[in-house]
Amino acid sequence: NYVAYAHPTNVNYYTSPRDLVDVDVIKRFETQSDQGLQGRHEKRLFSAHFGQVKVKCNVYGYRKMYFRNNHVFELNEFTLPPLEFETVAVWIDLPPKLRDLVERNGFD
C-alpha cells in the first residue's frame, strides 16, 4: 500500500497532465444533420451524433507551467496503467475541407 501526503504550498506554477486519449464509437443511438435547417438542395455542413463510446486514457507524465505566461519549464514522465471505461457522448462530424482546416491549425 502506498500513501500520498499533501500540504499547502505557495508556488508560481501549476501542473498539467501529459496524456493520450482515444475514443472509439461502439454504437450510435441518434444522428441529426443540419440538412433540416437548410434547403433540400443545400450541402450538408455537419452531422451530430449521440451514442455509446469506449474511452482509453493513458497518462504518461506531467508538465510544470508558470502561472504568469503558461510557459512549460519542466517535463516529467511516469508509468501508469491506462484508464478504460464506456460512457455516452455527443460528437460532430465535420465536412472534409473544414476538418482539414481545423487540423492545419493544430487542433483535433
Coordinates of C-alpha atoms in Angstrom, one line a residue:
N1 CA 0.0 0.0 0.0
Y2 CA 1.1 3.5 -0.9
V3 CA 0.2 6.7 1.0
A4 CA 0.5 10.2 -0.5
Y5 CA 0.9 13.1 1.8
A6 CA -0.1 16.7 0.8
H7 CA 0.4 20.0 2.4
P8 CA -0.4 23.6 1.3
T9 CA 2.3 25.4 -0.6
N10 CA 2.8 28.7 -2.4
V11 CA 4.4 28.3 -5.8
N12 CA 4.4 30.2 -9.1
Y13 CA 3.5 27.3 -11.3
Y14 CA 0.8 24.7 -11.9
T15 CA 0.9 21.2 -13.3
S16 CA -0.9 19.8 -16.3
P17 CA -1.2 16.1 -17.3
R18 CA 0.6 14.7 -20.4
D19 CA -1.8 12.1 -21.8
L20 CA -3.2 10.4 -24.8
V21 CA -6.9 9.9 -25.1
D22 CA -8.6 7.5 -27.6
V23 CA -12.4 7.5 -28.1
D24 CA -14.0 4.7 -30.1
V25 CA -17.6 4.7 -31.1
I26 CA -19.4 1.5 -30.0
K27 CA -22.9 2.3 -31.1
R28 CA -24.8 5.4 -32.5
F29 CA -28.2 5.9 -30.8
E30 CA -29.2 9.0 -32.8
T31 CA -27.9 11.2 -35.6
Q32 CA -29.1 14.7 -36.7
S33 CA -27.8 16.8 -39.5
D34 CA -28.1 20.4 -40.4
Q35 CA -29.9 19.4 -43.6
G36 CA -33.2 20.1 -41.9
L37 CA -32.1 23.6 -41.3
Q38 CA -31.0 24.1 -44.9
G39 CA -32.9 23.9 -48.2
R40 CA -33.2 20.3 -49.6
H41 CA -30.5 21.1 -52.2
E42 CA -28.0 22.7 -49.9
K43 CA -24.9 20.8 -49.0
R44 CA -24.8 19.2 -45.5
L45 CA -22.3 21.0 -43.3
F46 CA -22.3 18.7 -40.3
S47 CA -23.9 15.8 -38.6
A48 CA -24.3 15.5 -34.8
H49 CA -24.3 12.1 -33.1
F50 CA -25.2 10.6 -29.8
G51 CA -24.0 7.2 -28.8
Q52 CA -22.0 4.8 -26.7
V53 CA -18.2 5.1 -26.7
K54 CA -15.2 3.5 -25.2
V55 CA -12.6 5.9 -23.8
K56 CA -9.0 4.9 -23.1
C57 CA -6.8 7.4 -21.3
N58 CA -3.1 6.9 -20.9
V59 CA -1.4 9.5 -18.6
Y60 CA 2.3 9.2 -19.1
G61 CA 3.6 12.3 -17.2
Y62 CA 3.0 15.9 -16.4
R63 CA 4.3 19.4 -17.2
K64 CA 5.0 22.3 -14.9
M65 CA 3.9 25.6 -16.3
Y66 CA 4.3 29.2 -14.9
F67 CA 1.0 31.0 -13.9
R68 CA 2.2 34.3 -15.4
N69 CA 2.7 33.1 -19.0
N70 CA 1.8 29.4 -19.3
H71 CA 5.4 28.6 -20.3
V72 CA 6.4 25.0 -19.8
F73 CA 9.6 24.8 -17.7
E74 CA 9.7 21.2 -16.7
L75 CA 8.5 17.8 -18.2
N76 CA 8.2 14.7 -16.1
E77 CA 7.3 11.1 -17.1
F78 CA 6.0 8.1 -15.2
T79 CA 4.1 4.9 -16.0
L80 CA 0.5 4.2 -15.0
P81 CA -1.9 1.6 -16.4
P82 CA -4.4 3.0 -18.8
L83 CA -7.8 4.0 -17.6
E84 CA -10.6 2.5 -19.8
F85 CA -14.3 3.0 -19.5
E86 CA -17.5 3.1 -21.5
T87 CA -19.9 6.1 -21.5
V88 CA -22.2 8.1 -23.7
A89 CA -21.1 11.0 -25.8
V90 CA -22.1 13.6 -28.3
W91 CA -19.8 14.3 -31.3
I92 CA -19.9 16.3 -34.6
D93 CA -18.7 15.1 -38.0
L94 CA -17.3 18.0 -40.0
P95 CA -17.0 18.1 -43.8
P96 CA -13.5 17.1 -45.0
K97 CA -12.5 20.7 -46.0
L98 CA -13.4 22.1 -42.6
R99 CA -11.8 19.2 -40.8
D100 CA -8.5 19.7 -42.8
L101 CA -8.6 23.4 -41.9
V102 CA -9.0 22.6 -38.2
E103 CA -6.1 20.1 -38.3
R104 CA -3.8 22.5 -40.2
N105 CA -4.3 25.0 -37.4
G106 CA -3.1 22.5 -34.8
F107 CA -6.5 21.2 -33.5
D108 CA -8.1 17.8 -33.5

